[in-house]
mmCIF file of C-alpha atoms in Angstrom:
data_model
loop_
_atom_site.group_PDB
_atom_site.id
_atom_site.type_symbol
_atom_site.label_atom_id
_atom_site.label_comp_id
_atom_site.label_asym_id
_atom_site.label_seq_id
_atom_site.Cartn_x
_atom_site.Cartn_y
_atom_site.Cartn_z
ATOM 1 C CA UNK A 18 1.621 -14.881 9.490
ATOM 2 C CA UNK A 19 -0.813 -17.596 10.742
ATOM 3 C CA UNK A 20 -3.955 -16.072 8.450
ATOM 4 C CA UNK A 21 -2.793 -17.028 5.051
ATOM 5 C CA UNK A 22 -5.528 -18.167 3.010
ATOM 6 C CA UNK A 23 -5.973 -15.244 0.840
ATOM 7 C CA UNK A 24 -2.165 -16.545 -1.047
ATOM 8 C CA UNK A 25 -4.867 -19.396 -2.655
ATOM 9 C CA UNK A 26 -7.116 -16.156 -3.782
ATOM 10 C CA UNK A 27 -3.881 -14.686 -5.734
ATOM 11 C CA UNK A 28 -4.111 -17.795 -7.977
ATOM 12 C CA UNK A 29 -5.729 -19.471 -10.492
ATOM 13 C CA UNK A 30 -4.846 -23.412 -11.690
ATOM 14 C CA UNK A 31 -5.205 -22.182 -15.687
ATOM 15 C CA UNK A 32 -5.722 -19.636 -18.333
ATOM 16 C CA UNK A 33 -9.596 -19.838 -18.338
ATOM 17 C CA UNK A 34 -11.885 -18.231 -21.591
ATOM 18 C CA UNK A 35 -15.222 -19.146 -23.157
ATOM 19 C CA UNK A 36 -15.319 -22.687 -23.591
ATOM 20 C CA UNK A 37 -11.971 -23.069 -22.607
ATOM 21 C CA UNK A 38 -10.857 -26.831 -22.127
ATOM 22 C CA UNK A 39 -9.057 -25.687 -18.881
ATOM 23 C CA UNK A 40 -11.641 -24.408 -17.636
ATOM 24 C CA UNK A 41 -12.389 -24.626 -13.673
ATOM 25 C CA UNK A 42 -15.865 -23.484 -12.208
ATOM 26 C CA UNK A 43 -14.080 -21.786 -9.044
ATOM 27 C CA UNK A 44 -11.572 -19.948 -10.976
ATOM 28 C CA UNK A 45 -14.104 -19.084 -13.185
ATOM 29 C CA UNK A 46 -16.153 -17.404 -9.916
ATOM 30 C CA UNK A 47 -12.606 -15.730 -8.750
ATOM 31 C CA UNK A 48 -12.561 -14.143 -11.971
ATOM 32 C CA UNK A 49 -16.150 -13.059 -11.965
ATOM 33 C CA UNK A 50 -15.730 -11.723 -8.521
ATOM 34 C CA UNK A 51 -13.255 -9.432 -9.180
ATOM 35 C CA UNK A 52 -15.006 -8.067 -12.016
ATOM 36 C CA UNK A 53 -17.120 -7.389 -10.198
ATOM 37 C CA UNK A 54 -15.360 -5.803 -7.436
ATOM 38 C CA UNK A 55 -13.797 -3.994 -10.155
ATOM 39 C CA UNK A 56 -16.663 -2.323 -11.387
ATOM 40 C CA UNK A 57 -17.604 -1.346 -7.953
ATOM 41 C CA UNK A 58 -14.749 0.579 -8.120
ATOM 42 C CA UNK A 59 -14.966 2.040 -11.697
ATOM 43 C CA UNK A 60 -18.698 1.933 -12.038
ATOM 44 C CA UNK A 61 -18.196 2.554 -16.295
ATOM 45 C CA UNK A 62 -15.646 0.007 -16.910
ATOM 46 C CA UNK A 63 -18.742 -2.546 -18.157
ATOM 47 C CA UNK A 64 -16.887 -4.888 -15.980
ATOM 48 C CA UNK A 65 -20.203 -6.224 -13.845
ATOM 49 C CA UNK A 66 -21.673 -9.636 -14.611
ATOM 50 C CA UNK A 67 -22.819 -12.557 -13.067
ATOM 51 C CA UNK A 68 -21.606 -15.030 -10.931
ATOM 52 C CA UNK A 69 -21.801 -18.286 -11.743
ATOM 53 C CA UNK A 70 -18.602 -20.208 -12.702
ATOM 54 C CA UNK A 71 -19.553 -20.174 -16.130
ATOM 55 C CA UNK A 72 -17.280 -18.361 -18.586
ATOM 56 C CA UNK A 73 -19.766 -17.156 -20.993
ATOM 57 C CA UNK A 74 -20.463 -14.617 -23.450
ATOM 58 C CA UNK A 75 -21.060 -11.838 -20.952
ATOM 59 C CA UNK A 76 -17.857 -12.581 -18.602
ATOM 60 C CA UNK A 77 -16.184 -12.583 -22.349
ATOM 61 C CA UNK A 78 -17.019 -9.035 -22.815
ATOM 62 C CA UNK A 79 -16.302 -8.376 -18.939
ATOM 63 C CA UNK A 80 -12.830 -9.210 -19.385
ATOM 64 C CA UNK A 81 -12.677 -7.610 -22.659
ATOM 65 C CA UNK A 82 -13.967 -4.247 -20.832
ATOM 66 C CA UNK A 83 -11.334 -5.131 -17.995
ATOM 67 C CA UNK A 84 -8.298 -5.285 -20.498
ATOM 68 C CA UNK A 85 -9.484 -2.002 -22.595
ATOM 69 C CA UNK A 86 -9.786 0.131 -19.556
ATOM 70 C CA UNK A 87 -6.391 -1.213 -18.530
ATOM 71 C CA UNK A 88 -4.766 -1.119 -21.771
ATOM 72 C CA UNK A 89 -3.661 -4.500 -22.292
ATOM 73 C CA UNK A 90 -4.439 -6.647 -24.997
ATOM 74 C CA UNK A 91 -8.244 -7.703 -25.806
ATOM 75 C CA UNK A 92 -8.557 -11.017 -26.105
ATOM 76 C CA UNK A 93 -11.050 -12.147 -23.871
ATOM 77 C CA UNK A 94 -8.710 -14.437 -21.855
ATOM 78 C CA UNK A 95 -7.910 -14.416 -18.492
ATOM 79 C CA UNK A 96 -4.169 -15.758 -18.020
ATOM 80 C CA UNK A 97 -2.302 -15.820 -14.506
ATOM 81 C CA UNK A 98 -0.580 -12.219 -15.422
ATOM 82 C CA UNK A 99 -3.978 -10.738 -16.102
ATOM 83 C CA UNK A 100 -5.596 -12.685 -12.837
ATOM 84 C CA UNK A 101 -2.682 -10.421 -10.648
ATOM 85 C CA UNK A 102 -4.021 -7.563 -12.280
ATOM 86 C CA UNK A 103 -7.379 -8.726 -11.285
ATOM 87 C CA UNK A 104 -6.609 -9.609 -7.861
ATOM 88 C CA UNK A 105 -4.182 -6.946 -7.026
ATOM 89 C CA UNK A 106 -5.899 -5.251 -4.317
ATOM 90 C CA UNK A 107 -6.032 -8.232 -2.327
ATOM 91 C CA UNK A 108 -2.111 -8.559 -2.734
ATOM 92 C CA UNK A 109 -1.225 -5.069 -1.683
ATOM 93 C CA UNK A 110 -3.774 -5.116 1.463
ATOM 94 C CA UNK A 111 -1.997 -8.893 3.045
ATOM 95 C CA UNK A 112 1.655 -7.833 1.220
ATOM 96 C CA UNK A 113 2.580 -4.075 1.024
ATOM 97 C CA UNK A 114 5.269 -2.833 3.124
ATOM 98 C CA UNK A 115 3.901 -1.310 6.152
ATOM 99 C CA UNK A 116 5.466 0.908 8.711
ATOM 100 C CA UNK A 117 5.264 2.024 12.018
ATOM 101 C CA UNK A 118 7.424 2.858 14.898
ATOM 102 C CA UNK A 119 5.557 0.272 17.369
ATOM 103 C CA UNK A 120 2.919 -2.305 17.327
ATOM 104 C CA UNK A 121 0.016 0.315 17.679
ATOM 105 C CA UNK A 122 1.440 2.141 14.814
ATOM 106 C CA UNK A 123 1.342 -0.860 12.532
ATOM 107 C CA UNK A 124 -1.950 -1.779 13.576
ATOM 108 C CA UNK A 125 -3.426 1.164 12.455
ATOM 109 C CA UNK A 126 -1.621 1.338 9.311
ATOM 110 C CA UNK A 127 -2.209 -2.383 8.185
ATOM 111 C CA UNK A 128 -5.552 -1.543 8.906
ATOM 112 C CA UNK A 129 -5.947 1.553 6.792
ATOM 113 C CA UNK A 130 -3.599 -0.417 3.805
ATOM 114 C CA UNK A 131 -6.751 -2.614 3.708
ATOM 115 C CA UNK A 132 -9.485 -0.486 3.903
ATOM 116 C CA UNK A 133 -7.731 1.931 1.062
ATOM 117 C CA UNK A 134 -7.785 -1.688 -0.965
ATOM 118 C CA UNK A 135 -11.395 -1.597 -0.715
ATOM 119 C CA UNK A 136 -12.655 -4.945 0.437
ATOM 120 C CA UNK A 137 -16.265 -5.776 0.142
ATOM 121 C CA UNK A 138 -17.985 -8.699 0.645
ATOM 122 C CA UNK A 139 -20.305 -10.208 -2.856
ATOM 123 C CA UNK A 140 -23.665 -12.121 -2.994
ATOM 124 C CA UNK A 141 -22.583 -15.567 -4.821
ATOM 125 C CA UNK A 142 -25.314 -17.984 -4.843
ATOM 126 C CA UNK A 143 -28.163 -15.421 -2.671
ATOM 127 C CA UNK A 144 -25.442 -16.176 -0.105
ATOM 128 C CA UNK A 145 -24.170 -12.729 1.446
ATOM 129 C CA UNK A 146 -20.806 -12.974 3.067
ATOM 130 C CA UNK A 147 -19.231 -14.313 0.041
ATOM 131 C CA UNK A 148 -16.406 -13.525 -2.399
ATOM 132 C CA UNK A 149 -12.834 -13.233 -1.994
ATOM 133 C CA UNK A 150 -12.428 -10.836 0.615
ATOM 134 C CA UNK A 151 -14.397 -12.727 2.635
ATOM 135 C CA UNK A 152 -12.368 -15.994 2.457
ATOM 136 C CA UNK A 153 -9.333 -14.580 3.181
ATOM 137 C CA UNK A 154 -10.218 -12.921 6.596
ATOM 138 C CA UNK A 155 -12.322 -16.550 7.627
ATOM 139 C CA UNK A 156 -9.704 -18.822 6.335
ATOM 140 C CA UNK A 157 -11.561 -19.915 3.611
ATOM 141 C CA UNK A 158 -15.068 -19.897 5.085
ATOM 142 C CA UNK A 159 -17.440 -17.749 3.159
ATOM 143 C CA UNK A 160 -21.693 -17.936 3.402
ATOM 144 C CA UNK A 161 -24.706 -16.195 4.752
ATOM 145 C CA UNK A 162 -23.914 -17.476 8.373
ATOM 146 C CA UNK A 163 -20.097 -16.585 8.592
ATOM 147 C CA UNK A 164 -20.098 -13.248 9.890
ATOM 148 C CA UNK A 165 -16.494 -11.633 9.319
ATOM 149 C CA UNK A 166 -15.693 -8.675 11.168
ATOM 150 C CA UNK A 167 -13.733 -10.685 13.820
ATOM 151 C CA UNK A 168 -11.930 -12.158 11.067
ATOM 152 C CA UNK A 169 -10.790 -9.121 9.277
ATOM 153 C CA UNK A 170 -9.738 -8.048 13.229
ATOM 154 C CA UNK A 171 -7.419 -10.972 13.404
ATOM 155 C CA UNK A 172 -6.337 -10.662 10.020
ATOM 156 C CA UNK A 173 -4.638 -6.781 10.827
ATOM 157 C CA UNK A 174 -3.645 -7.854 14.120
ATOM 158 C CA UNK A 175 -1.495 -11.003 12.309
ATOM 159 C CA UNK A 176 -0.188 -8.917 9.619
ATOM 160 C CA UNK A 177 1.066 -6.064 11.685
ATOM 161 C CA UNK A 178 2.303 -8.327 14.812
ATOM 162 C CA UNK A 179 4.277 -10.821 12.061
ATOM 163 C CA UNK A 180 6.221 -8.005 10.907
ATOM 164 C CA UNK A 181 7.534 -8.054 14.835
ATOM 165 C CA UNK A 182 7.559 -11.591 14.064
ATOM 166 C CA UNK A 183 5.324 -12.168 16.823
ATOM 167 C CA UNK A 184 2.729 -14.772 16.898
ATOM 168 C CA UNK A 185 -0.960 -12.792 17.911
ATOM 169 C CA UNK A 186 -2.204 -16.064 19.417
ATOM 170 C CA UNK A 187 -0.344 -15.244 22.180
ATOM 171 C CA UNK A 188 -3.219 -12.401 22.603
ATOM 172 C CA UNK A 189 -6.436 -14.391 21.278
ATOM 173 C CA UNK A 190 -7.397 -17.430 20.144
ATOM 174 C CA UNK A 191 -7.922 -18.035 16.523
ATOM 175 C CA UNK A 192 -11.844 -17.653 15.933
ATOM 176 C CA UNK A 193 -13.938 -15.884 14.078
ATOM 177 C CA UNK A 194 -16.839 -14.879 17.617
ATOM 178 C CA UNK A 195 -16.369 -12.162 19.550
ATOM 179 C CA UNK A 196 -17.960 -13.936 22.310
ATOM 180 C CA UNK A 197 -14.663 -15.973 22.623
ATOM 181 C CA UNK A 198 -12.201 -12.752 22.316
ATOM 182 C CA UNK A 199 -14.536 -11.350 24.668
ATOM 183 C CA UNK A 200 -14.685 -14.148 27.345
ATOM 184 C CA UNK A 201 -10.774 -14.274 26.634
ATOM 185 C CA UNK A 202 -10.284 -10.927 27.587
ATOM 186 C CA UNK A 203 -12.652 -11.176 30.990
ATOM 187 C CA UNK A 204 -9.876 -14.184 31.362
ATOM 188 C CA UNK A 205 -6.522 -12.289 31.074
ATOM 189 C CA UNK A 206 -8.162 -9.430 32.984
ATOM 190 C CA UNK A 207 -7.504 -7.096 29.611
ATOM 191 C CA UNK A 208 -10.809 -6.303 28.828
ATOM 192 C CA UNK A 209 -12.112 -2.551 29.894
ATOM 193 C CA UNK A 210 -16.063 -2.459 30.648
ATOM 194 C CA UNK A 211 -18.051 0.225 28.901
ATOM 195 C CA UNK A 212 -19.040 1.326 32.201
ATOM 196 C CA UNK A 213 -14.930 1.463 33.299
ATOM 197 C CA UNK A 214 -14.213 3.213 29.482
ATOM 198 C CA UNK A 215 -16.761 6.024 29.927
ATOM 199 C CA UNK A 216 -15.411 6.970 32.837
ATOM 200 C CA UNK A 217 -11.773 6.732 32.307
ATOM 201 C CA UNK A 218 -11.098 7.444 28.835
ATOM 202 C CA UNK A 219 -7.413 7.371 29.082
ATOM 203 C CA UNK A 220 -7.711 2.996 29.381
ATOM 204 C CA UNK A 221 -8.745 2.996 25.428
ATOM 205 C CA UNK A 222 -5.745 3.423 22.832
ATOM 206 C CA UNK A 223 -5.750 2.868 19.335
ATOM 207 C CA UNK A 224 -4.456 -0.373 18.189
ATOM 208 C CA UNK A 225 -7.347 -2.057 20.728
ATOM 209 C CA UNK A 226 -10.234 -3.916 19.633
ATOM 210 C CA UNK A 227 -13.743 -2.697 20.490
ATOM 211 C CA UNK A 228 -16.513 -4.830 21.197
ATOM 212 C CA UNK A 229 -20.010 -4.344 21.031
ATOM 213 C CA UNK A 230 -22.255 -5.707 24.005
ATOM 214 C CA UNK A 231 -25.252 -7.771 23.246
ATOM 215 C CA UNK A 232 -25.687 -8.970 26.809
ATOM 216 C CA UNK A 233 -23.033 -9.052 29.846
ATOM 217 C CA UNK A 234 -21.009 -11.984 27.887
ATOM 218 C CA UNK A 235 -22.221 -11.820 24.937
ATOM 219 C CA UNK A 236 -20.796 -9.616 22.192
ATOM 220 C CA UNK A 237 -21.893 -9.304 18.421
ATOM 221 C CA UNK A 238 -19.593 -6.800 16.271
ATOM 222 C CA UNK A 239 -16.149 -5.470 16.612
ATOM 223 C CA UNK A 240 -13.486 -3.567 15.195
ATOM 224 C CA UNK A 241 -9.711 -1.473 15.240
ATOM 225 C CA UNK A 242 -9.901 1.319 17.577
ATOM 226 C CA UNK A 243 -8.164 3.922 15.338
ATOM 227 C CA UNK A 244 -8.712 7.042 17.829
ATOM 228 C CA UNK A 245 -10.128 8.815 20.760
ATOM 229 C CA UNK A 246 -11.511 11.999 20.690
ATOM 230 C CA UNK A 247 -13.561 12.739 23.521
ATOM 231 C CA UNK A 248 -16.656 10.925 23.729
ATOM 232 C CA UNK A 249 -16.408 8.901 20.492
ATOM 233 C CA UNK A 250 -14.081 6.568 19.139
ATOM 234 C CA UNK A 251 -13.052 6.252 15.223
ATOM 235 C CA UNK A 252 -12.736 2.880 13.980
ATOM 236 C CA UNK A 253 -12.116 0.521 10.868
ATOM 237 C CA UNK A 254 -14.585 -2.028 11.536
ATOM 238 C CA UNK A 255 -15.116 -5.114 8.810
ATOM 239 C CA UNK A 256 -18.825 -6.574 7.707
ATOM 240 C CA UNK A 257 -20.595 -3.278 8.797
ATOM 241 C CA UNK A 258 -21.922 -0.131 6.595
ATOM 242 C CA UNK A 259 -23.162 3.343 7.007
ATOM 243 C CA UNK A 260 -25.410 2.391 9.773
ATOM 244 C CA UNK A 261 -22.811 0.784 11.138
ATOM 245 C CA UNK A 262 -24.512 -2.644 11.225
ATOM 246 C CA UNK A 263 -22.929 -5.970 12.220
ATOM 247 C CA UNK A 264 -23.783 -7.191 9.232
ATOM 248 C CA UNK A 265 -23.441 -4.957 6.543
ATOM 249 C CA UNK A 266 -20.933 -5.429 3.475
ATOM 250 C CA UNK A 267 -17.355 -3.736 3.758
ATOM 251 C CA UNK A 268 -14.692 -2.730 5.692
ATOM 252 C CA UNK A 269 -15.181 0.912 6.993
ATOM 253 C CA UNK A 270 -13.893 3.925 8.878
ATOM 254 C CA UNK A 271 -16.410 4.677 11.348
ATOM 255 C CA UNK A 272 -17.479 6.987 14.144
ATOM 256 C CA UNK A 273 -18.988 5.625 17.301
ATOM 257 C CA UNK A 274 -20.415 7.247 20.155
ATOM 258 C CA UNK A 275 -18.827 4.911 23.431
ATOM 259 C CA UNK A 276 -20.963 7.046 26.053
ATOM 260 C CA UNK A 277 -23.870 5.918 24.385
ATOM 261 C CA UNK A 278 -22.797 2.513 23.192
ATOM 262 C CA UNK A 279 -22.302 -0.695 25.319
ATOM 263 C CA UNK A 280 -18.957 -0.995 24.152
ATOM 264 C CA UNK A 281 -16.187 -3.405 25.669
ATOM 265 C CA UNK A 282 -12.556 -2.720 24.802
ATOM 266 C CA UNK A 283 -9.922 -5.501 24.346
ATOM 267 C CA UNK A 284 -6.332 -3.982 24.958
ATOM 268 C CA UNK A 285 -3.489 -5.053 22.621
ATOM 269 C CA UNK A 286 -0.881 -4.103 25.507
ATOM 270 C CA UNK A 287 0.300 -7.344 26.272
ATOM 271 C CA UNK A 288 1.323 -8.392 22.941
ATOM 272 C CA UNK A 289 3.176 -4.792 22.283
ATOM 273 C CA UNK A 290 5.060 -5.461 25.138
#
């Protein structure tokens, strides 16, 4: 795999605890992030508290919540064995075993390992576009500017083509704009119009990439094509929500209207080839 940031998001340098002498502000956030992801998850765990590097009182009783409801030990400590427990969502998105007979097929499953694993995106600092997820789809990048649906794109396309052990860059560059995967596609004369797509449905298969027109060249949100079903297209699209916004918070299955929807599709076929 060429993505593999999110192996630094698995770890932390110490045990860290209130007024621990190991303590480290950024494993201190990890921690706090997936507490809060946690909770998310399992609304009454009483795992949801701040974010703020500082192993206090109230990420104390966090953690104690987080080791009741998981029936470990209550200490209030957060070791590297309780840390995987933590973190373990992000582990079996990037490193469960994943099957399929082709290069579509593993596509689509990478993609729905992940969005089963429930990533979601956190507010650290009034910055959206934060939090672990986040960094491991940009590469480390996180922030208010760093929009990450491409990222999460490139991410399944890596996993599922290293298992061929084939090298995606071959397809795309490594970026995080659909502009460039756009203008890249116009390049390699794989790119299907919206006007070509409505017409001749057959051209869009799942395992492409959709891409959402802003302009002619310019494109703002994108996503796995997951299926075709006459005039609309299900997808599992990162950064977007219920409204199916560019910017929203977490990795979803969608459904989009493409007869109604400038949207550009990016085929795969090369690279299953």
């Amino acid at each position: 795999m060429q993505k593999t940031f999110y192996q630094k998001e698995l770890l932390i340098k110490a045990a860290q605890q209130r007024k621990g002498v190991n303590n480290n502000k950024k494993d201190v956030e990890k921690i706090q992030s997936w507490l809060n992801l946690f909770a998310m998850q399992n609304p009454n765990s009483g795992t949801a508290t701040g974010i703020d590097g500082d192993f206090g009182p109230a990420t104390e009783k966090a953690v104690f919540n987080f080791q009741k409801v998981n029936n470990m030990t209550q200490n209030g400590i957060v070791d590297q064995n309780t840390f995987d427990l933590l973190a373990s969502p992000l582990k079996k998105a990037f490193e469960s075993t994943i099957s399929g007979n082709n290069l579509r097929e593993l596509i689509l499953n990478t993609a729905k390992n992940h969005l089963k694993n429930h990533p979601f995106e956190l507010v650290i600092n009034n910055q959206s576009n934060t939090g672990p997820w986040v960094r491991s789809y940009m590469d480390g990048h996180e922030g208010t500017d760093w929009f990450w649906c491409m990222g999460f794109v490139e991410a399944i396309i890596d996993q599922a083509a290293s298992i061929q052990g084939k090298n995606f860059k071959t397809l795309m560059p490594l970026t995080y704009s659909c502009d460039i995967v756009g203008t890249a596609g116009i390049q390699k004369k794989i790119l299907t119009r919206y006007q070509t797509a409505r017409t001749n449905p057959a051209l869009i298969k799942p395992g492409d990439v959709f891409l959402i027109q802003k302009t002619t060249n310019d494109w703002f949100h994108t996503g796995i094509v997951t299926a075709v079903n006459g005039d609309i297209i299900e997808t599992i699209e990162g950064n977007t929500n219920s409204d199916g916004s560019h910017n929203g918070n977490s990795v979803m299955n969608r459904i989009r209207n493409y007869k109604q929807s400038k949207i550009d599709f990016f085929s795969i076929e090369s690279l299953v080839a």
